Amino acid sequence: MSEVKNTAASSCASSGEFIPKIVMFCCNWCSYAGADGAGVSRFQQPANVRVVRVMCSSRVDPVHIYTAFLEGADAVLITGCHIGDCHYVNGNDKTLVKYKFIKSMLKEMGMEDERLMLRWISASEGQQFAEFVTEMVEKVKALGPSPLRKEGVV
Amino acid sequence: MSAPENTAPAGAPPAGKPPEKKPPAPSTVGDILKPSDIAVGGKYIGWSVREEIRKEGGSGGLVTSVLAGALEKGLVKHVVVLKKSNQYEAVPVLTSDVEDVYASAGSMHMLISNPTKYLRQFQNDAAIALAVKPCDMRGIREQQKRNMLDLDKIFTVGLNCGGTMMPYKIRKVTEEVYGVNPDDVRAEEIEKGKLILETADGEHHSQSIDELEEEDNGRRENCRYCVVKIATNSDLACGNWGVMPDYAGKGTFVEVMTEKGAEFLRNAIEGGYAEVKEASEPAAEARGKVNGIMLKMSAKTKEEIFVPMQSQTILDLKKELENCIGCGACKTVCPPCACGAEAKCTSFNDPADNYDISLFHMIRFLHLMDSCIGCGQCSDVCPAEIPLARLYRKFANPMQDELNYVTGMDDRTPPFFEIKLEEVQ
Amino acid sequence: MTNANAVGAVAVIGGGIAGVQSALDLANSGYRVYLIESKPSIGGVMAQLDKTFPTLDCSACILSPKLVEASRHPDIKLMTYSEVTGLSGDAGNFTLTVKKKTRYIDIDNCVGCGDCLAKCPKKVDDEFEEGLSKRKAIYFQFPQAIPKVVTIDPDNCLMLKNGKCGNCAKVCQRGAVKYDLKDEFEDIEVGAVIMATGFEAFDPAILESYRFDHPDVVTALQFERYTNASGPFAGHIQTSKGELPKKIAFIQCVGSRNPEIGKAYCSSVCCTYAVKQSRLIKDHHPEVDVAVFNIDLRTFGKGYEEFALRAQDDGIRFINSRPSGVDVKNDGALSLRYEGSESEVVHEEFDLVVLSIGLQAPKSSVRLAEILGVALDKYGFVKTDLETPTETSRAGIFTAGVAQGPKDIPESVAQASGAASKAGALLNEARKSLETIAEIPPENPIGDEPRIGVIVCRCGTNIGGVVDVPAVVEYASALPNVVIAAEEMYSCADDTQSRIYDMIQDYKLNRFVVAACTPRTHEPLFQQTCQEAGLNPWLFEFANIREHCSWIHHDEPKNATHKAKDLVRQAVGKVKYYTPLYSQSLPLVHNAVVLGGGVSGLTAANELAENGYEVDLIEKTGELGGNVKKLQSYKARLDAIIQKAESNGKIHIHYNSMMEDVSGSVGNFRGKIMTAGKPVKELDFGIIIIATGAHELKQPGLFGYEDNPIVRTQLEFKEMVDKNEGGFKNVVFIQCAGSRNDERPYCSRICCTNTVRNAIQYKEQNPDAEIYVLYRDIRTYGMYEEQYTKARESGIHFMMYDKDEPPAVTGNTVAVHDRTINLHFSLDADCVVLSAATVAEAGNRDVGPMMKVPLTKDGFFMEVHPKLRPVDFGTDGVFVCGLAQFPKLFEESVSQAQAAASRACTILSRDALLSPAELSSVDESVCVGCGACQDVCPYHAITLEEKTVTQKGLSFKAVRSVINPAACKGCGCCAMSCPTGAIDQSHFDNVQLLSQVKSVFYFEEEVN
C-alpha cells in the first residue's frame, strides 16, 4: 500500500496493531436511540463501530451484511427493538429469522460466526449499547482480522 | 414412459424379475377395482389395457395410460412428454396429441433435465399433465410456493427414482467400460445392482453400478445423496417397487396422494385405459423396504461427502469458486429459483468490486438454503465445472436439517420468509 | 352545541402522556393547540418510568416519539415551564392567561449544547431521578427533555441568589444565559380547555411506621429509576451499601385504600406496577427473593392477570397481608411485621423495601380548579359524571387522565383522546380556522451530478472539544462530489440556518450533509432549511458525530476524529444517491362506519356526528343498547344516548345488520351492509369503529347455573334488583365465576365493582337480607373502592376463597373455605349470584380477518399497542372501543368510545390522506410476483395484482406486487425479503445503503 498521508488514519494504522472495523445496523426507534442515549450519558466505548441507521432491523438485507464483510468488516452487528417492542409490529421477529440463516451461512463459509451478532437494545439501554460495543470489539480483537479483510483497508 | 423407474443401485433388491427359488407371492388381492373404489391414500397395482403399451412401458404402462386418459377425456389440455433424440437424451415437448403420449412410453435413466422451468413457460390457463421425478415435483412445489405455478392446473404422476445418469457420461462409459459403440445401444435395464445395456444385436452387456460409481461413472453425485426416492409429493406416486413377482413387468405400483390423483386414476379406469387392483400388504412393505435401503445409502453418501466439507475454510470456498465466469447458467436452470434475469444475486454483483467471493454466489447460497432441492443441475450446466450442487447443499443441509424442512415436500412457507420460526423462538 | 364564533384553538393543561395525546389528536384534527406544562419539559411521570406493563416495553422508547411529534407539530405550541393564572370568557371563546416562568435563558438562543452544565458548581438533588442522584443548578429536566433548552433553578443558582458565579453565562457561546430575565404573562384565545394535570406521587413520609427515612426504604417511583438502565445506578438494583439485595419486599396500598389519611380510593395502578417491578428484578436476578404484600392483588386490566400469573411462576411471593410497619433493627436491618396465614404475627427481614405509593391529585390542582371554575371531588380530582367522563362541571372545559381519578396509561390515553373529541365537537365550526398551512417554496432543479455541501458542527465544545473539526472539514472538502465544506459553532442555531440557505444558493448545491448530533431530534430542522432553500428535504443527510462519536470517545481524540471522517464519508456516500421524495395525496371518503349499537357504538357514532361526519351504525339485533338495555337503573342514561343518535340526521342506523365483504384501506374502504341476510347497501367509508361488545358468560352447570333455580348471573340479578324484585333472605355472590381460571385466565375486571354496587342496592332495598360475597381478590379499583368500603360498612360479608378450593353450591347451601381465617362455612342461600366472566363475541372471529385486525387468544380485539394506542390497530382507519376490546364499565366504555371517535377524526378531518414520503415501491419489470413481500408486510399494504407489464418492448399480463401507499409505514422489511430487489424502500434503498456501507471502508491511499 502506498504511504499514509492522513494523520488520523495513520494514527490508527501505522502502529501495526490490529484495529477492528465494525459495521453496525441500528433501528431508528430503539437501538439508534439507545446509541444516542449512550452518548448523552457519555458511556465511553471503543471507536471501532460505524453505525448505519435503518428504520427497522428487518430492513437490513443479507446483501448489506455480505457487502460489509466482503468490503472488509471484521464484524457486523445488527441491533433492534426487543422482541414484542417493534415499532413495526413484528419486524424484529423477521430479523431474527434472517439472522439465523446468515449466521449459519457464515459458519458454513468457514468464518467465525461470532463476527455477526444480533442484539436487542432499547432506547433507554445506552449502557447496554456501550457494553455491547465494548464486548464485541474485544471479541473481534481476539478473533483477529476477518479472513475477508483486504490489506490496507482502514 | 419417460424418466427413470428403476435405477436401483447395487445392493437394492432386484426389481423386475421374480427371485427364482421362492414361490410367487400374490401381490394383489381381489378383483379389478371400480372407479368408485379409488381413494386418496389407496395403494394399487395397475396396468394399461393396451397390450402394446404394457410392452413398451416397462411396468405395465399405467403411467402412460393415465396420461392418455386425462388428455383424451379433457381433464387436461396438454401433456408434457419427452421426445427422445437418441437413446440417451430427450427434450420435453408440450403436446395435445395422444399419440405423442403413447409414443413416449418407456423408461429412461439418462434424463436429467428438470421440467420445472419449462413448466413456467408452458403453463398458461390450460391444465397440464406430466410425469415427474421426485425432484421435478419438488421444484414444482417450490415454484408454487412462490406463486410461479398454479398446482391446481398441473396434474403430476410421480415416478420412483433411484437416480439419474448424465447422457454424455453414459456414452463415455459405454464406450470405455463396456466396450460398446454407444449408438448401437437399443435398451437399458437395471437389475440386481447392475446396469445392463442391450445392443442392436440382442446382446446384453452388464456392469456393477457400485463399481461404476466408484469411478464416478454411475449416477450423478446429487442423486447419490438424494433423500426423496418416491414422489409422494405428486398426485399419483408410481413405480415398480412393491410390484410383486406375479405382476413383475406387467404392473405398476401406484399410491394415490391427492384427490386430484384419485380423480385422474378413476378417469383412466372409467375410460377403459387402465385396470387396477388393490395392492397387498406385502407389496406395500416391499416398496417401503426398497425405499428404506435407498435412503440409507443416500444418508451414507451424504455423510461421506459433507462431513469432510465441514472443515473447509473460507479460502477453500474461494478456491472452489475462483473459476466462475459469471455466466449465470446455474441460476437459469435452478428449479426453485423464482427470480427473473434481474435479481439481487445478479444486480448487486458488480465485478468491479473485486470481492474475494462473488456476491452472486453469496446471495445464491443464502437463497437456496431453504429452497435447494438438490437436483444437481447447477453442477451439470456449469461450464467451469464448479461442484455447485455440493456447495449449495453444504449451506442448505444444516439449515434444512435443523428446521426439519425438506424442500418441495414440506408445505410450510419457505422458512426464510416466515415471520417467526418455531425453532427460533 | 357548536358555536359559530368559536375559536379554533384548545389549551391543554398538562404535558404528560394524557395532555400530549389530547394535543396530538386535536392538532391532527384541525385545531391549534397550546400545550401548557408547568415543568421545563413535557413528558410527565411516564418519562421517569422504566418499563411499562404488561408488555415490558421501554417507557422512554414508546413515549419519546409522541413527545417529539408534539414538539414538531406546526399546530402545537409548547408552553413549558408555564402556568395558567387566569381564565375568562365562555365555552368557545375563552381567554387564558399563562404565566411563562423565566428559565433565565433566552430560549431562542439556547441550542441545548449543555456546555453550561459542566461549569455549574452547584449540585442539587435531581427531581427526575427522585433524589437518587444530583443535577446542577442549571439543568435539563432529563436528558431527552423537550424542548431541549436549559433552565436555571433560581432557588439554587449561586448567581441568582448571591450574585456570585456566573459561570454558565461565561461559558455560553450563544449568550443565552440572562440572569435578569423576568416571568412573562401571555393571554391566549382558545375555544376549549382540557385539564390533564396528572398526579403527584404520594409522599410516604407521613406514614411514619413505614420508615421512609431509612435509605433502603424507597418509593416505587424511585425504584423505577433503580431498574432503569439510564438511571442513577445504570439499572443495577442495589441497597444503600451498594450490594445486590437478597430479599426485596413491596408494600402495597401506601397512600391508597386508607381513609385515615383521606385516601380511601384505590390508586388502580400500584398492584400491576409492583408485579412489573418484581418481574424485572427476577428477570435480572432470579435468585433474589421478592415478596409483594397486598390486601387484594388488583391486576384487572387487559393482560394484567396473565402478567401476574407469570410473576407467580417466577417465584414471586404474593402475601395477602398489609404489614403494620417496618422496623429498623439496631444494625440497620429492615424487618416487616405482618399477619401470617395462621393469623400469627410474622417478622421477616428484607434488604430493600419498596413502598407502592399511590396517586394523588396535585396540590396545585385546587388553585387551578378555582381559576378554571371547575368542581373537584373531595380528593382533589376533577369531578365528572358517569355518562360524561371527560366533561367537567364547566362547559367547554374537559378533563383527562389521572387529573380525573387514578387510572393507568391506556385509560389515560383513551380518555385524553375522548376529551379531544369532545373539544373538537364543541369547536367544529371553527375547525381548521387556525390551522397552519405550510408554504413550500418551489424546488431548484437538481441536475445530474451530485453537488454536495457539508457542514461540520463544533457544538460548542461538545464536538469541537474532542474531534478535530477543521481536519474533518478539510477531509470532507476533498471527498468526491463535495463542493463545499465548512464548520459551524452551532449548526442548529438560527443564524446557521441562513448560512446553510446561502450555501445552497451560492454553490448551487443539490445535496446537503450536516455532521452534528442525532437525526432523531434535529433532522427536521435541517430538512426544513433545505426546503426553504429550494432543496427537496429528502436530499439531506445527517452524520452523527456527537452522540455517536465525540461524546463516547472523549479520551481518544485521534480515533474520534478518524471516526468522524468515516461518518462524514458514509453520509456523503449515501446522500449522493438520494432522490427527491414527495408524499402522495390520496383520496379520502369522509364518513364512518360503527359496528355495534351498544353504549360504546352509540357514543362513538354520536361523537363522530357531532364532529360533523356521516355515520352508518350497524347493529346486529333489532334494538340498540347492548348489555345495559334491560337494566332499569341505566334506562335514563341509555335513552338519552339513543335519543341523541336517533335524532341526529348524520347517523344512519341499520338494525338486524352486518357488514360484509370489506375491501380497501384507510380513507377508502368499501363494504356491503347486509340486513336480515340481504345486501342492502354498498358503502364507501373512510374509517370504521368496531364496537361489537361482549357478553356475560352463561355456562350451564357453572356453580349449578341452569340446574339450580337459585343460581343466576350478575346481569340477571341486576335486572331483578332494578325492578325491586327478589325478596331473598340470603344472597351469596360468587366472584370470578368463569374468569381467572385455566380456560379464561383473564380477569373480567367489572364484576367486583358490579357486585358491590348491586349488593349495596339490594341491601338498601332489603336491610334484613344477609349478603355474602365470596371472592378471590376484590378489585374495586379507583373510586369504586369507596363502594367496597360502604358495602363492608353496611354489613355485607366478604369471604376470600382460594382458586383451588372454589365454593360449592348444593341446593340451598353454599360451602366455602374462608382462607383468611382458615375456616369452612356452609352458607344458607336462596339466591346465588354468579359474577360471570365477560366473554368475547364469537363474531369477532369473522370481523377480525375481514378488517385485517388481530384478536387476543381470548377472542377480544387486540389493539396495536396496549399502552399508548389503546383504540388503534396496526391497520390504519380501524378502531376499537368498548367491551369488544376488553371488559369495562359503562363510563370507561363511554370514554373509550369518545377516544375511538377522536382518533377517527384525525383521519376524517383531513382533506386528503398524505402518504409518508419514505415508502416502499415496486419495480414491475423486476418483480416476479412471488409474494414474499406480501407475507412479511405487517400492515397488509402489499397485494398481488394482475397487471399489464411491458418489458423489452413486450406487453403481457402478469402478477405483480402492488403497494398501497395509504397502508405502507416504511419499515422496509419487504425490501429485505424480496429475492429480486424489485421492492425497495425509498430513502433507505439498496443502492443508498450499500453505498453507505461501502463508504465505511477505504484504502489508505485513497485518503486525500
Short mmCIF file of N, CA and C in Angstrom, two decimals, chain A residues 2 4-6 8-9 11-13 21 23 25 28 32-33 35-36 38-40 42-47 49-53 55-56 58-61 64 67-68 71-73 85 87-88 90 94 98 122-124 127-128 151-154, chain C residues 57-58 61 143 229-230 234 462 475 518-520 523 544 547-548 551-556 558-559 562-563 565-566 570 936 938-939 969-973 975-977 984-985 988-990 993-994 996-998 1000-1005 1007-1008:
data_model
loop_
_atom_site.label_atom_id
_atom_site.label_comp_id
_atom_site.label_asym_id
_atom_site.label_seq_id
_atom_site.Cartn_x
_atom_site.Cartn_y
_atom_site.Cartn_z
N SER A 2 0.35 2.26 -0.55
CA SER A 2 1.13 3.50 -0.63
C SER A 2 1.26 4.17 0.73
N VAL A 4 1.02 6.44 3.90
CA VAL A 4 -0.15 7.01 4.55
C VAL A 4 0.01 8.52 4.62
N LYS A 5 -1.00 9.18 4.13
CA LYS A 5 -0.90 10.65 4.12
C LYS A 5 -1.75 11.28 5.20
N ASN A 6 -2.75 10.55 5.57
CA ASN A 6 -3.70 11.17 6.50
C ASN A 6 -3.28 10.92 7.94
N ALA A 8 -4.97 11.21 10.81
CA ALA A 8 -5.89 10.43 11.65
C ALA A 8 -5.81 8.96 11.29
N ALA A 9 -5.83 8.72 10.02
CA ALA A 9 -5.80 7.32 9.59
C ALA A 9 -4.49 6.67 10.01
N SER A 11 -2.63 7.32 12.47
CA SER A 11 -2.57 7.08 13.91
C SER A 11 -3.19 5.74 14.25
N CYS A 12 -4.13 5.35 13.41
CA CYS A 12 -4.76 4.07 13.69
C CYS A 12 -3.99 2.92 13.07
N ALA A 13 -3.45 3.18 11.91
CA ALA A 13 -2.96 2.06 11.14
C ALA A 13 -1.45 1.82 11.28
N LYS A 21 -12.65 -3.03 12.44
CA LYS A 21 -13.64 -2.11 11.87
C LYS A 21 -14.96 -2.87 11.82
N VAL A 23 -19.20 -2.79 11.33
CA VAL A 23 -20.39 -2.11 10.82
C VAL A 23 -21.56 -2.52 11.68
N PHE A 25 -25.71 -2.05 12.21
CA PHE A 25 -27.01 -1.56 11.74
C PHE A 25 -27.90 -1.32 12.96
N ASN A 28 -33.99 2.69 13.85
CA ASN A 28 -34.18 4.10 14.21
C ASN A 28 -34.82 4.29 15.58
N TYR A 32 -30.83 2.86 17.70
CA TYR A 32 -30.18 4.12 17.35
C TYR A 32 -30.37 5.10 18.50
N ALA A 33 -31.58 5.08 19.04
CA ALA A 33 -31.86 5.94 20.20
C ALA A 33 -31.04 5.49 21.40
N ALA A 35 -28.10 4.16 21.19
CA ALA A 35 -26.75 4.65 20.93
C ALA A 35 -26.68 6.14 21.28
N ASP A 36 -27.74 6.87 20.92
CA ASP A 36 -27.81 8.28 21.32
C ASP A 36 -27.75 8.40 22.83
N ALA A 38 -26.44 6.37 24.92
CA ALA A 38 -25.07 6.11 25.40
C ALA A 38 -24.26 7.38 25.29
N GLY A 39 -24.50 8.11 24.20
CA GLY A 39 -23.79 9.37 24.03
C GLY A 39 -24.18 10.39 25.09
N VAL A 40 -25.48 10.54 25.27
CA VAL A 40 -25.98 11.51 26.25
C VAL A 40 -25.39 11.20 27.63
N ARG A 42 -22.65 9.67 28.10
CA ARG A 42 -21.19 9.63 27.96
C ARG A 42 -20.60 8.25 28.30
N PHE A 43 -21.34 7.19 27.94
CA PHE A 43 -20.79 5.86 28.17
C PHE A 43 -19.68 5.63 27.15
N GLN A 44 -18.43 5.63 27.61
CA GLN A 44 -17.30 5.54 26.70
C GLN A 44 -17.22 4.14 26.09
N GLN A 45 -16.81 4.09 24.84
CA GLN A 45 -16.73 2.82 24.14
C GLN A 45 -15.69 2.95 23.04
N PRO A 46 -15.12 1.85 22.61
CA PRO A 46 -14.09 1.93 21.57
C PRO A 46 -14.65 2.52 20.27
N ALA A 47 -13.77 3.18 19.54
CA ALA A 47 -14.22 3.92 18.34
C ALA A 47 -14.13 3.06 17.08
N VAL A 49 -16.75 1.21 15.78
CA VAL A 49 -18.05 0.87 15.19
C VAL A 49 -18.54 2.01 14.30
N ARG A 50 -19.07 1.63 13.13
CA ARG A 50 -19.67 2.62 12.23
C ARG A 50 -21.15 2.27 12.10
N VAL A 51 -21.98 3.18 12.55
CA VAL A 51 -23.42 2.90 12.58
C VAL A 51 -24.07 3.23 11.24
N VAL A 52 -24.92 2.33 10.79
CA VAL A 52 -25.77 2.58 9.64
C VAL A 52 -27.20 2.55 10.14
N ARG A 53 -27.88 3.67 9.97
CA ARG A 53 -29.24 3.75 10.50
C ARG A 53 -30.24 3.20 9.50
N MET A 55 -34.66 2.12 9.33
CA MET A 55 -35.89 2.37 10.08
C MET A 55 -36.24 1.18 10.96
N CYS A 56 -35.93 0.00 10.48
CA CYS A 56 -36.28 -1.21 11.23
C CYS A 56 -35.19 -2.23 10.95
N SER A 58 -35.50 -5.12 10.40
CA SER A 58 -35.93 -6.04 9.35
C SER A 58 -35.62 -5.49 7.95
N ARG A 59 -35.14 -4.26 7.89
CA ARG A 59 -34.73 -3.71 6.59
C ARG A 59 -33.34 -4.20 6.21
N VAL A 60 -32.56 -4.63 7.18
CA VAL A 60 -31.17 -4.99 6.90
C VAL A 60 -31.14 -6.22 6.01
N ASP A 61 -30.66 -6.01 4.81
CA ASP A 61 -30.66 -7.07 3.81
C ASP A 61 -29.40 -7.90 3.97
N HIS A 64 -26.55 -6.40 2.39
CA HIS A 64 -25.81 -5.34 3.09
C HIS A 64 -24.76 -5.97 4.01
N THR A 67 -22.00 -7.49 1.90
CA THR A 67 -21.17 -6.43 1.34
C THR A 67 -20.21 -5.91 2.40
N ALA A 68 -20.73 -5.70 3.61
CA ALA A 68 -19.86 -5.22 4.67
C ALA A 68 -18.71 -6.19 4.88
N GLU A 71 -16.35 -6.15 1.92
CA GLU A 71 -15.56 -4.91 1.89
C GLU A 71 -14.43 -4.97 2.91
N GLY A 72 -14.63 -5.80 3.92
CA GLY A 72 -13.56 -5.95 4.90
C GLY A 72 -13.95 -5.75 6.35
N ALA A 73 -15.25 -5.71 6.64
CA ALA A 73 -15.66 -5.54 8.03
C ALA A 73 -15.18 -6.73 8.86
N ASP A 85 -41.47 -5.31 21.15
CA ASP A 85 -41.49 -3.84 21.18
C ASP A 85 -41.36 -3.22 19.80
N HIS A 87 -41.39 -1.30 16.56
CA HIS A 87 -42.17 -0.15 16.12
C HIS A 87 -43.07 -0.53 14.94
N TYR A 88 -42.68 -1.57 14.24
CA TYR A 88 -43.45 -2.01 13.08
C TYR A 88 -44.04 -3.40 13.32
N ASN A 90 -43.79 -6.49 14.03
CA ASN A 90 -43.02 -7.72 14.22
C ASN A 90 -41.75 -7.75 13.39
N LYS A 94 -38.82 -10.96 12.23
CA LYS A 94 -38.35 -11.30 10.89
C LYS A 94 -36.83 -11.18 10.81
N LYS A 98 -34.02 -14.13 9.60
CA LYS A 98 -32.96 -13.92 8.60
C LYS A 98 -31.59 -14.09 9.23
N SER A 122 -32.85 -1.37 23.65
CA SER A 122 -33.93 -0.39 23.64
C SER A 122 -33.37 1.02 23.75
N ALA A 123 -34.26 1.99 23.59
CA ALA A 123 -33.84 3.39 23.60
C ALA A 123 -33.25 3.79 24.94
N SER A 124 -33.63 3.10 25.99
CA SER A 124 -33.13 3.51 27.30
C SER A 124 -31.87 2.74 27.68
N GLN A 127 -26.37 2.14 28.23
CA GLN A 127 -25.31 1.38 28.89
C GLN A 127 -25.08 0.05 28.18
N GLN A 128 -26.21 -0.62 27.90
CA GLN A 128 -26.10 -1.92 27.22
C GLN A 128 -25.48 -1.75 25.84
N GLU A 151 -6.01 -6.15 2.65
CA GLU A 151 -4.85 -5.45 3.19
C GLU A 151 -4.96 -3.97 2.85
N GLY A 152 -4.65 -3.16 3.81
CA GLY A 152 -4.61 -1.74 3.52
C GLY A 152 -5.90 -1.00 3.81
N VAL A 153 -6.95 -1.74 4.13
CA VAL A 153 -8.20 -1.06 4.45
C VAL A 153 -8.10 -0.45 5.84
N VAL A 154 -8.52 0.78 5.95
CA VAL A 154 -8.51 1.40 7.28
C VAL A 154 -9.92 1.77 7.70
N ASP C 57 -42.55 -2.98 27.67
CA ASP C 57 -41.98 -2.02 26.75
C ASP C 57 -41.16 -1.02 27.52
N CYS C 58 -40.11 -0.56 26.88
CA CYS C 58 -39.33 0.52 27.46
C CYS C 58 -40.18 1.80 27.36
N CYS C 61 -38.91 4.56 25.15
CA CYS C 61 -38.96 4.24 23.72
C CYS C 61 -40.32 4.55 23.11
N PRO C 143 -32.39 13.94 30.23
CA PRO C 143 -31.52 14.07 29.05
C PRO C 143 -32.27 14.30 27.73
N ALA C 229 -32.04 1.47 32.97
CA ALA C 229 -30.65 1.38 32.51
C ALA C 229 -29.98 2.75 32.48
N SER C 230 -30.76 3.81 32.29
CA SER C 230 -30.14 5.14 32.29
C SER C 230 -30.35 5.85 33.63
N ALA C 234 -27.50 2.79 36.77
CA ALA C 234 -27.36 2.11 35.48
C ALA C 234 -28.10 0.78 35.44
N ASN C 462 -18.75 20.42 22.64
CA ASN C 462 -19.26 19.06 22.66
C ASN C 462 -18.62 18.18 21.61
N TYR C 475 -11.02 17.17 5.25
CA TYR C 475 -11.21 15.85 4.68
C TYR C 475 -12.47 15.81 3.82
N THR C 518 -27.81 14.11 16.62
CA THR C 518 -28.60 12.97 16.18
C THR C 518 -29.76 13.38 15.26
N PRO C 519 -29.95 12.64 14.20
CA PRO C 519 -31.08 12.94 13.31
C PRO C 519 -32.43 12.79 14.01
N ARG C 520 -32.42 12.02 15.06
CA ARG C 520 -33.70 11.77 15.72
C ARG C 520 -34.32 13.05 16.26
N GLU C 523 -33.01 16.30 12.58
CA GLU C 523 -33.16 16.16 11.14
C GLU C 523 -34.25 17.10 10.57
N ASN C 544 -23.91 11.63 12.52
CA ASN C 544 -24.00 11.84 13.96
C ASN C 544 -22.60 11.75 14.57
N GLU C 547 -23.38 12.32 19.56
CA GLU C 547 -23.80 11.15 20.35
C GLU C 547 -23.01 9.90 20.00
N HIS C 548 -22.74 9.74 18.70
CA HIS C 548 -22.08 8.51 18.27
C HIS C 548 -20.58 8.65 18.15
N TRP C 551 -18.95 12.27 22.10
CA TRP C 551 -19.38 12.02 23.48
C TRP C 551 -18.94 10.66 24.00
N ILE C 552 -18.76 9.71 23.10
CA ILE C 552 -18.45 8.36 23.57
C ILE C 552 -16.98 7.99 23.36
N HIS C 553 -16.23 8.91 22.74
CA HIS C 553 -14.79 8.65 22.58
C HIS C 553 -14.02 9.84 23.12
N HIS C 554 -14.46 10.27 24.28
CA HIS C 554 -13.97 11.50 24.84
C HIS C 554 -12.45 11.50 25.01
N ASP C 555 -11.92 10.35 25.37
CA ASP C 555 -10.49 10.29 25.69
C ASP C 555 -9.62 9.87 24.51
N GLU C 556 -10.23 9.69 23.36
CA GLU C 556 -9.44 9.26 22.19
C GLU C 556 -9.66 10.25 21.05
N LYS C 558 -7.93 11.32 18.67
CA LYS C 558 -7.47 10.94 17.33
C LYS C 558 -8.43 9.93 16.69
N ASN C 559 -8.77 8.92 17.47
CA ASN C 559 -9.71 7.93 16.94
C ASN C 559 -11.07 8.54 16.66
N HIS C 562 -10.83 10.33 13.42
CA HIS C 562 -10.83 9.33 12.35
C HIS C 562 -12.26 8.83 12.10
N LYS C 563 -12.96 8.54 13.18
CA LYS C 563 -14.33 8.04 13.04
C LYS C 563 -15.23 9.11 12.46
N LYS C 565 -14.50 11.37 10.42
CA LYS C 565 -14.28 11.41 8.96
C LYS C 565 -15.03 10.27 8.28
N ASP C 566 -14.92 9.09 8.87
CA ASP C 566 -15.65 7.94 8.32
C ASP C 566 -17.15 8.23 8.25
N GLN C 570 -19.42 8.30 5.07
CA GLN C 570 -20.61 7.46 4.94
C GLN C 570 -21.82 8.29 4.52
N VAL C 936 -44.66 -10.89 4.49
CA VAL C 936 -43.97 -10.27 5.63
C VAL C 936 -44.53 -8.92 6.02
N PRO C 938 -46.43 -6.28 7.72
CA PRO C 938 -47.31 -6.33 8.88
C PRO C 938 -48.56 -5.46 8.72
N TYR C 939 -48.58 -4.66 7.68
CA TYR C 939 -49.71 -3.72 7.53
C TYR C 939 -50.64 -4.11 6.38
N LYS C 969 -46.01 1.78 5.96
CA LYS C 969 -45.45 2.64 7.00
C LYS C 969 -43.94 2.80 6.86
N GLY C 970 -43.38 2.18 5.82
CA GLY C 970 -41.97 2.42 5.56
C GLY C 970 -40.99 1.71 6.47
N CYS C 971 -41.29 0.46 6.84
CA CYS C 971 -40.32 -0.26 7.67
C CYS C 971 -39.26 -0.90 6.79
N GLY C 972 -39.64 -1.24 5.58
CA GLY C 972 -38.66 -1.78 4.64
C GLY C 972 -38.43 -3.27 4.72
N CYS C 973 -39.24 -3.99 5.49
CA CYS C 973 -38.98 -5.43 5.59
C CYS C 973 -39.27 -6.13 4.27
N ALA C 975 -38.48 -4.96 1.37
CA ALA C 975 -37.30 -4.79 0.54
C ALA C 975 -36.28 -5.86 0.89
N MET C 976 -36.19 -6.19 2.16
CA MET C 976 -35.25 -7.20 2.58
C MET C 976 -35.70 -8.58 2.12
N SER C 977 -36.99 -8.82 2.14
CA SER C 977 -37.47 -10.15 1.80
C SER C 977 -37.48 -10.42 0.30
N ASP C 984 -38.13 -1.84 -3.14
CA ASP C 984 -37.09 -1.13 -2.41
C ASP C 984 -37.75 -0.03 -1.60
N GLN C 985 -37.05 0.35 -0.54
CA GLN C 985 -37.60 1.36 0.35
C GLN C 985 -36.92 2.68 0.04
N PHE C 988 -33.99 4.61 2.01
CA PHE C 988 -33.13 3.57 2.57
C PHE C 988 -33.01 2.46 1.53
N ASP C 989 -32.82 2.88 0.27
CA ASP C 989 -32.85 1.85 -0.75
C ASP C 989 -31.51 1.12 -0.81
N ASN C 990 -31.49 0.06 -1.56
CA ASN C 990 -30.31 -0.79 -1.57
C ASN C 990 -29.06 -0.06 -2.05
N LEU C 993 -28.00 2.36 0.79
CA LEU C 993 -27.44 1.69 1.96
C LEU C 993 -26.12 1.00 1.62
N LEU C 994 -26.06 0.41 0.43
CA LEU C 994 -24.81 -0.25 0.05
C LEU C 994 -23.69 0.77 -0.10
N GLN C 996 -23.51 3.50 1.51
CA GLN C 996 -23.15 3.91 2.87
C GLN C 996 -22.24 2.85 3.51
N VAL C 997 -22.58 1.58 3.30
CA VAL C 997 -21.76 0.51 3.87
C VAL C 997 -20.38 0.51 3.24
N LYS C 998 -20.35 0.64 1.92
CA LYS C 998 -19.04 0.61 1.24
C LYS C 998 -18.19 1.80 1.66
N VAL C 1000 -17.80 2.95 4.43
CA VAL C 1000 -17.14 2.73 5.71
C VAL C 1000 -15.67 2.35 5.46
N PHE C 1001 -15.45 1.71 4.32
CA PHE C 1001 -14.12 1.15 4.06
C PHE C 1001 -13.43 1.93 2.97
N TYR C 1002 -12.17 2.10 3.13
CA TYR C 1002 -11.38 2.73 2.08
C TYR C 1002 -9.94 2.34 2.30
N PHE C 1003 -9.17 2.51 1.25
CA PHE C 1003 -7.75 2.19 1.37
C PHE C 1003 -7.01 3.43 1.82
N GLU C 1004 -5.94 3.18 2.50
CA GLU C 1004 -5.15 4.30 3.00
C GLU C 1004 -4.79 5.26 1.88
N GLU C 1005 -4.50 4.68 0.71
CA GLU C 1005 -4.04 5.55 -0.38
C GLU C 1005 -5.14 6.50 -0.86
N VAL C 1007 -7.04 8.19 1.00
CA VAL C 1007 -7.23 9.33 1.89
C VAL C 1007 -6.43 10.50 1.34
N ASN C 1008 -7.15 11.54 1.03
CA ASN C 1008 -6.53 12.72 0.43
C ASN C 1008 -5.61 12.36 -0.74
#
